[in-house]
């Protein structure tokens, strides 16, 4: 199956020799190029010094102004508190949302957990309305489990 082959490529990247940020960049690139409705793919990392805040890590897609996100703010900030995947089929219906681009219609944010602790998040924006199915959620949670080995 298609997602399985992408997972195998991601596992190869994560098992390689390069630094963590290079691997995250390669994973973001793989995801964005493999799935046409993944229009922005990036990682937010937990700031272990500054307290309850996320900072933008490697990403593929247009630059975003949201380089630091406090826990609780926007979809990413809510996922940081819940430690559960959130799927937003239509971002225009959400109040606690940080907009990166007017083109974005939907979003999925998956927590990356190591030993039950949040270490980072995988954030994907789409220009399509409601494109994220259960299969995407399951796939991206597997990606998060593979990437968690980098912490
Ligand atoms: N939309 C996110 C902010 C990050 S951008 O999508 C890159 C949010 O509401 O947390």
PDB file of N, CA, C and O in Angstrom, residues 44-110:
ATOM      1  N   UNK A  44       6.918  21.298  14.942  1.00  0.00           N
ATOM      2  CA  UNK A  44       7.087  22.222  16.067  1.00  0.00           C
ATOM      3  C   UNK A  44       7.721  21.428  17.205  1.00  0.00           C
ATOM      4  O   UNK A  44       7.289  20.305  17.498  1.00  0.00           O
ATOM      5  N   UNK A  45       8.746  22.007  17.807  1.00  0.00           N
ATOM      6  CA  UNK A  45       9.467  21.328  18.874  1.00  0.00           C
ATOM      7  C   UNK A  45       9.157  21.989  20.209  1.00  0.00           C
ATOM      8  O   UNK A  45       8.941  23.213  20.272  1.00  0.00           O
ATOM      9  N   UNK A  46       9.152  21.192  21.264  1.00  0.00           N
ATOM     10  CA  UNK A  46       8.917  21.739  22.601  1.00  0.00           C
ATOM     11  C   UNK A  46      10.181  22.461  23.059  1.00  0.00           C
ATOM     12  O   UNK A  46      11.284  21.926  22.982  1.00  0.00           O
ATOM     13  N   UNK A  47       9.968  23.700  23.525  1.00  0.00           N
ATOM     14  CA  UNK A  47      11.086  24.477  24.063  1.00  0.00           C
ATOM     15  C   UNK A  47      11.297  24.065  25.520  1.00  0.00           C
ATOM     16  O   UNK A  47      10.510  24.427  26.393  1.00  0.00           O
ATOM     17  N   UNK A  48      12.328  23.307  25.770  1.00  0.00           N
ATOM     18  CA  UNK A  48      12.551  22.785  27.119  1.00  0.00           C
ATOM     19  C   UNK A  48      13.153  23.836  28.045  1.00  0.00           C
ATOM     20  O   UNK A  48      13.140  23.688  29.253  1.00  0.00           O
ATOM     21  N   UNK A  49      13.679  24.931  27.470  1.00  0.00           N
ATOM     22  CA  UNK A  49      14.252  25.994  28.316  1.00  0.00           C
ATOM     23  C   UNK A  49      13.194  27.029  28.681  1.00  0.00           C
ATOM     24  O   UNK A  49      13.080  27.435  29.818  1.00  0.00           O
ATOM     25  N   UNK A  50      12.445  27.460  27.665  1.00  0.00           N
ATOM     26  CA  UNK A  50      11.535  28.587  27.856  1.00  0.00           C
ATOM     27  C   UNK A  50      10.198  28.228  28.481  1.00  0.00           C
ATOM     28  O   UNK A  50       9.338  29.079  28.592  1.00  0.00           O
ATOM     29  N   UNK A  51       9.987  26.994  28.888  1.00  0.00           N
ATOM     30  CA  UNK A  51       8.715  26.626  29.510  1.00  0.00           C
ATOM     31  C   UNK A  51       7.733  26.070  28.509  1.00  0.00           C
ATOM     32  O   UNK A  51       8.123  25.351  27.594  1.00  0.00           O
ATOM     33  N   UNK A  52       6.467  26.433  28.682  1.00  0.00           N
ATOM     34  CA  UNK A  52       5.405  25.800  27.903  1.00  0.00           C
ATOM     35  C   UNK A  52       5.198  26.483  26.559  1.00  0.00           C
ATOM     36  O   UNK A  52       4.208  27.176  26.335  1.00  0.00           O
ATOM     37  N   UNK A  53       6.132  26.251  25.658  1.00  0.00           N
ATOM     38  CA  UNK A  53       6.079  26.886  24.353  1.00  0.00           C
ATOM     39  C   UNK A  53       6.643  25.936  23.286  1.00  0.00           C
ATOM     40  O   UNK A  53       7.522  25.134  23.567  1.00  0.00           O
ATOM     41  N   UNK A  54       6.101  26.099  22.079  1.00  0.00           N
ATOM     42  CA  UNK A  54       6.615  25.344  20.931  1.00  0.00           C
ATOM     43  C   UNK A  54       7.386  26.302  20.040  1.00  0.00           C
ATOM     44  O   UNK A  54       7.042  27.478  19.961  1.00  0.00           O
ATOM     45  N   UNK A  55       8.421  25.813  19.375  1.00  0.00           N
ATOM     46  CA  UNK A  55       9.078  26.653  18.373  1.00  0.00           C
ATOM     47  C   UNK A  55       9.160  25.893  17.056  1.00  0.00           C
ATOM     48  O   UNK A  55       9.223  24.668  17.028  1.00  0.00           O
ATOM     49  N   UNK A  56       9.134  26.650  15.977  1.00  0.00           N
ATOM     50  CA  UNK A  56       9.106  26.055  14.641  1.00  0.00           C
ATOM     51  C   UNK A  56      10.436  25.378  14.320  1.00  0.00           C
ATOM     52  O   UNK A  56      11.505  25.972  14.475  1.00  0.00           O
ATOM     53  N   UNK A  57      10.348  24.136  13.890  1.00  0.00           N
ATOM     54  CA  UNK A  57      11.518  23.386  13.441  1.00  0.00           C
ATOM     55  C   UNK A  57      11.507  23.284  11.930  1.00  0.00           C
ATOM     56  O   UNK A  57      10.928  24.132  11.245  1.00  0.00           O
ATOM     57  N   UNK A  58      12.128  22.243  11.379  1.00  0.00           N
ATOM     58  CA  UNK A  58      12.157  22.083   9.923  1.00  0.00           C
ATOM     59  C   UNK A  58      10.752  21.990   9.326  1.00  0.00           C
ATOM     60  O   UNK A  58       9.868  21.367   9.905  1.00  0.00           O
ATOM     61  N   UNK A  59      10.567  22.630   8.178  1.00  0.00           N
ATOM     62  CA  UNK A  59       9.268  22.587   7.508  1.00  0.00           C
ATOM     63  C   UNK A  59       9.459  22.692   6.002  1.00  0.00           C
ATOM     64  O   UNK A  59      10.508  23.136   5.523  1.00  0.00           O
ATOM     65  N   UNK A  60       8.432  22.295   5.258  1.00  0.00           N
ATOM     66  CA  UNK A  60       8.394  22.431   3.798  1.00  0.00           C
ATOM     67  C   UNK A  60       7.108  23.159   3.450  1.00  0.00           C
ATOM     68  O   UNK A  60       6.025  22.756   3.887  1.00  0.00           O
ATOM     69  N   UNK A  61       7.211  24.219   2.675  1.00  0.00           N
ATOM     70  CA  UNK A  61       6.046  25.014   2.312  1.00  0.00           C
ATOM     71  C   UNK A  61       6.349  26.474   2.553  1.00  0.00           C
ATOM     72  O   UNK A  61       7.496  26.841   2.833  1.00  0.00           O
ATOM     73  N   UNK A  62       5.324  27.294   2.484  1.00  0.00           N
ATOM     74  CA  UNK A  62       5.526  28.736   2.634  1.00  0.00           C
ATOM     75  C   UNK A  62       5.941  29.089   4.058  1.00  0.00           C
ATOM     76  O   UNK A  62       5.484  28.447   5.010  1.00  0.00           O
ATOM     77  N   UNK A  63       6.783  30.121   4.218  1.00  0.00           N
ATOM     78  CA  UNK A  63       7.170  30.548   5.569  1.00  0.00           C
ATOM     79  C   UNK A  63       5.938  30.960   6.379  1.00  0.00           C
ATOM     80  O   UNK A  63       4.956  31.440   5.819  1.00  0.00           O
ATOM     81  N   UNK A  64       6.015  30.756   7.686  1.00  0.00           N
ATOM     82  CA  UNK A  64       4.906  31.133   8.564  1.00  0.00           C
ATOM     83  C   UNK A  64       5.389  32.128   9.609  1.00  0.00           C
ATOM     84  O   UNK A  64       6.542  32.067  10.037  1.00  0.00           O
ATOM     85  N   UNK A  65       4.484  33.013  10.019  1.00  0.00           N
ATOM     86  CA  UNK A  65       4.837  33.969  11.084  1.00  0.00           C
ATOM     87  C   UNK A  65       4.807  33.287  12.453  1.00  0.00           C
ATOM     88  O   UNK A  65       5.341  33.814  13.425  1.00  0.00           O
ATOM     89  N   UNK A  66       4.192  32.110  12.534  1.00  0.00           N
ATOM     90  CA  UNK A  66       4.035  31.449  13.843  1.00  0.00           C
ATOM     91  C   UNK A  66       5.266  30.602  14.165  1.00  0.00           C
ATOM     92  O   UNK A  66       5.246  29.383  14.023  1.00  0.00           O
ATOM     93  N   UNK A  67       6.319  31.301  14.586  1.00  0.00           N
ATOM     94  CA  UNK A  67       7.563  30.584  14.886  1.00  0.00           C
ATOM     95  C   UNK A  67       7.625  30.149  16.355  1.00  0.00           C
ATOM     96  O   UNK A  67       8.387  29.252  16.711  1.00  0.00           O
ATOM     97  N   UNK A  68       6.823  30.790  17.195  1.00  0.00           N
ATOM     98  CA  UNK A  68       6.713  30.363  18.597  1.00  0.00           C
ATOM     99  C   UNK A  68       5.233  30.321  18.959  1.00  0.00           C
ATOM    100  O   UNK A  68       4.491  31.276  18.686  1.00  0.00           O
ATOM    101  N   UNK A  69       4.798  29.223  19.562  1.00  0.00           N
ATOM    102  CA  UNK A  69       3.381  29.059  19.914  1.00  0.00           C
ATOM    103  C   UNK A  69       3.279  28.613  21.380  1.00  0.00           C
ATOM    104  O   UNK A  69       3.765  27.529  21.725  1.00  0.00           O
ATOM    105  N   UNK A  70       2.669  29.446  22.228  1.00  0.00           N
ATOM    106  CA  UNK A  70       2.478  29.029  23.626  1.00  0.00           C
ATOM    107  C   UNK A  70       1.492  27.853  23.719  1.00  0.00           C
ATOM    108  O   UNK A  70       0.545  27.793  22.920  1.00  0.00           O
ATOM    109  N   UNK A  71       1.704  26.968  24.677  1.00  0.00           N
ATOM    110  CA  UNK A  71       0.759  25.873  24.915  1.00  0.00           C
ATOM    111  C   UNK A  71      -0.629  26.487  25.125  1.00  0.00           C
ATOM    112  O   UNK A  71      -0.781  27.492  25.825  1.00  0.00           O
ATOM    113  N   UNK A  72      -1.628  25.890  24.482  1.00  0.00           N
ATOM    114  CA  UNK A  72      -3.009  26.363  24.612  1.00  0.00           C
ATOM    115  C   UNK A  72      -3.461  27.234  23.457  1.00  0.00           C
ATOM    116  O   UNK A  72      -4.643  27.353  23.206  1.00  0.00           O
ATOM    117  N   UNK A  73      -2.486  27.827  22.730  1.00  0.00           N
ATOM    118  CA  UNK A  73      -2.873  28.725  21.624  1.00  0.00           C
ATOM    119  C   UNK A  73      -2.905  27.985  20.294  1.00  0.00           C
ATOM    120  O   UNK A  73      -1.967  27.240  19.961  1.00  0.00           O
ATOM    121  N   UNK A  74      -3.968  28.222  19.529  1.00  0.00           N
ATOM    122  CA  UNK A  74      -4.091  27.604  18.214  1.00  0.00           C
ATOM    123  C   UNK A  74      -4.235  26.089  18.317  1.00  0.00           C
ATOM    124  O   UNK A  74      -4.324  25.530  19.416  1.00  0.00           O
ATOM    125  N   UNK A  75      -4.261  25.453  17.167  1.00  0.00           N
ATOM    126  CA  UNK A  75      -4.410  23.995  17.136  1.00  0.00           C
ATOM    127  C   UNK A  75      -3.168  23.340  17.754  1.00  0.00           C
ATOM    128  O   UNK A  75      -3.264  22.422  18.571  1.00  0.00           O
ATOM    129  N   UNK A  76      -1.995  23.849  17.374  1.00  0.00           N
ATOM    130  CA  UNK A  76      -0.746  23.266  17.883  1.00  0.00           C
ATOM    131  C   UNK A  76      -0.669  23.370  19.401  1.00  0.00           C
ATOM    132  O   UNK A  76      -0.285  22.415  20.082  1.00  0.00           O
ATOM    133  N   UNK A  77      -1.042  24.534  19.923  1.00  0.00           N
ATOM    134  CA  UNK A  77      -0.992  24.736  21.371  1.00  0.00           C
ATOM    135  C   UNK A  77      -1.978  23.848  22.120  1.00  0.00           C
ATOM    136  O   UNK A  77      -1.714  23.423  23.245  1.00  0.00           O
ATOM    137  N   UNK A  78      -3.114  23.573  21.476  1.00  0.00           N
ATOM    138  CA  UNK A  78      -4.097  22.685  22.112  1.00  0.00           C
ATOM    139  C   UNK A  78      -3.616  21.237  22.103  1.00  0.00           C
ATOM    140  O   UNK A  78      -3.803  20.494  23.071  1.00  0.00           O
ATOM    141  N   UNK A  79      -2.982  20.846  21.003  1.00  0.00           N
ATOM    142  CA  UNK A  79      -2.444  19.474  20.915  1.00  0.00           C
ATOM    143  C   UNK A  79      -1.342  19.283  21.969  1.00  0.00           C
ATOM    144  O   UNK A  79      -1.202  18.203  22.551  1.00  0.00           O
ATOM    145  N   UNK A  80      -0.590  20.341  22.237  1.00  0.00           N
ATOM    146  CA  UNK A  80       0.475  20.268  23.247  1.00  0.00           C
ATOM    147  C   UNK A  80      -0.106  19.924  24.618  1.00  0.00           C
ATOM    148  O   UNK A  80       0.515  19.209  25.400  1.00  0.00           O
ATOM    149  N   UNK A  81      -1.307  20.413  24.895  1.00  0.00           N
ATOM    150  CA  UNK A  81      -1.931  20.133  26.187  1.00  0.00           C
ATOM    151  C   UNK A  81      -2.645  18.785  26.209  1.00  0.00           C
ATOM    152  O   UNK A  81      -2.567  18.048  27.169  1.00  0.00           O
ATOM    153  N   UNK A  82      -3.312  18.460  25.099  1.00  0.00           N
ATOM    154  CA  UNK A  82      -4.091  17.206  25.029  1.00  0.00           C
ATOM    155  C   UNK A  82      -3.222  15.986  24.790  1.00  0.00           C
ATOM    156  O   UNK A  82      -3.589  14.881  25.158  1.00  0.00           O
ATOM    157  N   UNK A  83      -2.120  16.198  24.087  1.00  0.00           N
ATOM    158  CA  UNK A  83      -1.246  15.099  23.637  1.00  0.00           C
ATOM    159  C   UNK A  83      -2.026  14.074  22.807  1.00  0.00           C
ATOM    160  O   UNK A  83      -1.828  12.876  22.913  1.00  0.00           O
ATOM    161  N   UNK A  84      -2.983  14.578  22.029  1.00  0.00           N
ATOM    162  CA  UNK A  84      -3.754  13.719  21.120  1.00  0.00           C
ATOM    163  C   UNK A  84      -3.869  14.417  19.772  1.00  0.00           C
ATOM    164  O   UNK A  84      -3.928  15.654  19.715  1.00  0.00           O
ATOM    165  N   UNK A  85      -3.961  13.618  18.717  1.00  0.00           N
ATOM    166  CA  UNK A  85      -4.104  14.170  17.370  1.00  0.00           C
ATOM    167  C   UNK A  85      -5.391  14.982  17.252  1.00  0.00           C
ATOM    168  O   UNK A  85      -6.439  14.574  17.750  1.00  0.00           O
ATOM    169  N   UNK A  86      -5.289  16.138  16.577  1.00  0.00           N
ATOM    170  CA  UNK A  86      -6.484  16.934  16.283  1.00  0.00           C
ATOM    171  C   UNK A  86      -6.587  17.106  14.767  1.00  0.00           C
ATOM    172  O   UNK A  86      -5.615  17.486  14.115  1.00  0.00           O
ATOM    173  N   UNK A  87      -7.766  16.790  14.243  1.00  0.00           N
ATOM    174  CA  UNK A  87      -8.054  16.997  12.823  1.00  0.00           C
ATOM    175  C   UNK A  87      -9.047  18.141  12.716  1.00  0.00           C
ATOM    176  O   UNK A  87     -10.076  18.126  13.385  1.00  0.00           O
ATOM    177  N   UNK A  88      -8.713  19.138  11.890  1.00  0.00           N
ATOM    178  CA  UNK A  88      -9.624  20.273  11.674  1.00  0.00           C
ATOM    179  C   UNK A  88     -10.036  20.255  10.198  1.00  0.00           C
ATOM    180  O   UNK A  88      -9.265  20.669   9.330  1.00  0.00           O
ATOM    181  N   UNK A  89     -11.251  19.781   9.898  1.00  0.00           N
ATOM    182  CA  UNK A  89     -11.680  19.671   8.493  1.00  0.00           C
ATOM    183  C   UNK A  89     -11.864  21.032   7.835  1.00  0.00           C
ATOM    184  O   UNK A  89     -11.677  21.174   6.637  1.00  0.00           O
ATOM    185  N   UNK A  90     -12.253  22.041   8.649  1.00  0.00           N
ATOM    186  CA  UNK A  90     -12.540  23.367   8.098  1.00  0.00           C
ATOM    187  C   UNK A  90     -12.065  24.411   9.111  1.00  0.00           C
ATOM    188  O   UNK A  90     -12.733  24.656  10.120  1.00  0.00           O
ATOM    189  N   UNK A  91     -10.910  25.011   8.835  1.00  0.00           N
ATOM    190  CA  UNK A  91     -10.300  25.920   9.817  1.00  0.00           C
ATOM    191  C   UNK A  91     -11.144  27.195  10.019  1.00  0.00           C
ATOM    192  O   UNK A  91     -11.026  27.836  11.049  1.00  0.00           O
ATOM    193  N   UNK A  92     -12.000  27.532   9.054  1.00  0.00           N
ATOM    194  CA  UNK A  92     -12.791  28.762   9.177  1.00  0.00           C
ATOM    195  C   UNK A  92     -13.830  28.644  10.293  1.00  0.00           C
ATOM    196  O   UNK A  92     -14.402  29.641  10.724  1.00  0.00           O
ATOM    197  N   UNK A  93     -14.087  27.427  10.762  1.00  0.00           N
ATOM    198  CA  UNK A  93     -15.088  27.222  11.814  1.00  0.00           C
ATOM    199  C   UNK A  93     -14.471  27.192  13.217  1.00  0.00           C
ATOM    200  O   UNK A  93     -15.161  26.956  14.194  1.00  0.00           O
ATOM    201  N   UNK A  94     -13.147  27.441  13.274  1.00  0.00           N
ATOM    202  CA  UNK A  94     -12.442  27.309  14.550  1.00  0.00           C
ATOM    203  C   UNK A  94     -12.110  28.681  15.115  1.00  0.00           C
ATOM    204  O   UNK A  94     -11.619  29.550  14.392  1.00  0.00           O
ATOM    205  N   UNK A  95     -12.336  28.864  16.410  1.00  0.00           N
ATOM    206  CA  UNK A  95     -12.000  30.160  17.030  1.00  0.00           C
ATOM    207  C   UNK A  95     -10.534  30.205  17.458  1.00  0.00           C
ATOM    208  O   UNK A  95      -9.816  31.148  17.156  1.00  0.00           O
ATOM    209  N   UNK A  96     -10.101  29.168  18.166  1.00  0.00           N
ATOM    210  CA  UNK A  96      -8.724  29.133  18.670  1.00  0.00           C
ATOM    211  C   UNK A  96      -7.814  28.566  17.580  1.00  0.00           C
ATOM    212  O   UNK A  96      -7.428  27.400  17.616  1.00  0.00           O
ATOM    213  N   UNK A  97      -7.532  29.417  16.596  1.00  0.00           N
ATOM    214  CA  UNK A  97      -6.774  28.981  15.419  1.00  0.00           C
ATOM    215  C   UNK A  97      -5.794  30.066  15.015  1.00  0.00           C
ATOM    216  O   UNK A  97      -6.134  31.252  15.031  1.00  0.00           O
ATOM    217  N   UNK A  98      -4.567  29.673  14.669  1.00  0.00           N
ATOM    218  CA  UNK A  98      -3.552  30.628  14.203  1.00  0.00           C
ATOM    219  C   UNK A  98      -3.381  30.440  12.705  1.00  0.00           C
ATOM    220  O   UNK A  98      -2.874  29.419  12.258  1.00  0.00           O
ATOM    221  N   UNK A  99      -3.824  31.421  11.943  1.00  0.00           N
ATOM    222  CA  UNK A  99      -3.789  31.293  10.485  1.00  0.00           C
ATOM    223  C   UNK A  99      -2.401  31.585   9.931  1.00  0.00           C
ATOM    224  O   UNK A  99      -1.772  32.581  10.288  1.00  0.00           O
ATOM    225  N   UNK A 100      -1.932  30.703   9.062  1.00  0.00           N
ATOM    226  CA  UNK A 100      -0.628  30.891   8.411  1.00  0.00           C
ATOM    227  C   UNK A 100      -0.802  31.465   7.022  1.00  0.00           C
ATOM    228  O   UNK A 100       0.042  32.191   6.525  1.00  0.00           O
ATOM    229  N   UNK A 101      -1.900  31.119   6.378  1.00  0.00           N
ATOM    230  CA  UNK A 101      -2.125  31.535   4.995  1.00  0.00           C
ATOM    231  C   UNK A 101      -3.610  31.429   4.700  1.00  0.00           C
ATOM    232  O   UNK A 101      -4.277  30.495   5.173  1.00  0.00           O
ATOM    233  N   UNK A 102      -4.120  32.373   3.922  1.00  0.00           N
ATOM    234  CA  UNK A 102      -5.547  32.371   3.573  1.00  0.00           C
ATOM    235  C   UNK A 102      -5.905  31.147   2.728  1.00  0.00           C
ATOM    236  O   UNK A 102      -7.077  30.785   2.608  1.00  0.00           O
ATOM    237  N   UNK A 103      -4.882  30.507   2.137  1.00  0.00           N
ATOM    238  CA  UNK A 103      -5.143  29.350   1.278  1.00  0.00           C
ATOM    239  C   UNK A 103      -5.469  28.084   2.079  1.00  0.00           C
ATOM    240  O   UNK A 103      -6.061  27.149   1.564  1.00  0.00           O
ATOM    241  N   UNK A 104      -5.051  28.086   3.346  1.00  0.00           N
ATOM    242  CA  UNK A 104      -5.219  26.868   4.155  1.00  0.00           C
ATOM    243  C   UNK A 104      -6.679  26.677   4.541  1.00  0.00           C
ATOM    244  O   UNK A 104      -7.319  27.582   5.064  1.00  0.00           O
ATOM    245  N   UNK A 105      -7.199  25.485   4.271  1.00  0.00           N
ATOM    246  CA  UNK A 105      -8.593  25.182   4.609  1.00  0.00           C
ATOM    247  C   UNK A 105      -8.723  24.143   5.710  1.00  0.00           C
ATOM    248  O   UNK A 105      -9.759  24.045   6.365  1.00  0.00           O
ATOM    249  N   UNK A 106      -7.696  23.322   5.886  1.00  0.00           N
ATOM    250  CA  UNK A 106      -7.812  22.233   6.856  1.00  0.00           C
ATOM    251  C   UNK A 106      -6.431  21.916   7.420  1.00  0.00           C
ATOM    252  O   UNK A 106      -5.404  22.304   6.841  1.00  0.00           O
ATOM    253  N   UNK A 107      -6.444  21.214   8.544  1.00  0.00           N
ATOM    254  CA  UNK A 107      -5.171  20.982   9.240  1.00  0.00           C
ATOM    255  C   UNK A 107      -5.256  19.703  10.061  1.00  0.00           C
ATOM    256  O   UNK A 107      -6.328  19.335  10.551  1.00  0.00           O
ATOM    257  N   UNK A 108      -4.112  19.028  10.198  1.00  0.00           N
ATOM    258  CA  UNK A 108      -4.009  17.906  11.146  1.00  0.00           C
ATOM    259  C   UNK A 108      -2.720  18.100  11.934  1.00  0.00           C
ATOM    260  O   UNK A 108      -1.677  18.440  11.351  1.00  0.00           O
ATOM    261  N   UNK A 109      -2.817  17.947  13.251  1.00  0.00           N
ATOM    262  CA  UNK A 109      -1.632  18.084  14.111  1.00  0.00           C
ATOM    263  C   UNK A 109      -1.516  16.826  14.962  1.00  0.00           C
ATOM    264  O   UNK A 109      -2.468  16.431  15.641  1.00  0.00           O
ATOM    265  N   UNK A 110      -0.340  16.208  14.893  1.00  0.00           N
ATOM    266  CA  UNK A 110      -0.100  14.933  15.572  1.00  0.00           C
ATOM    267  C   UNK A 110       1.004  15.122  16.611  1.00  0.00           C
ATOM    268  O   UNK A 110       2.092  15.609  16.276  1.00  0.00           O
TER     269      UNK A 110
END
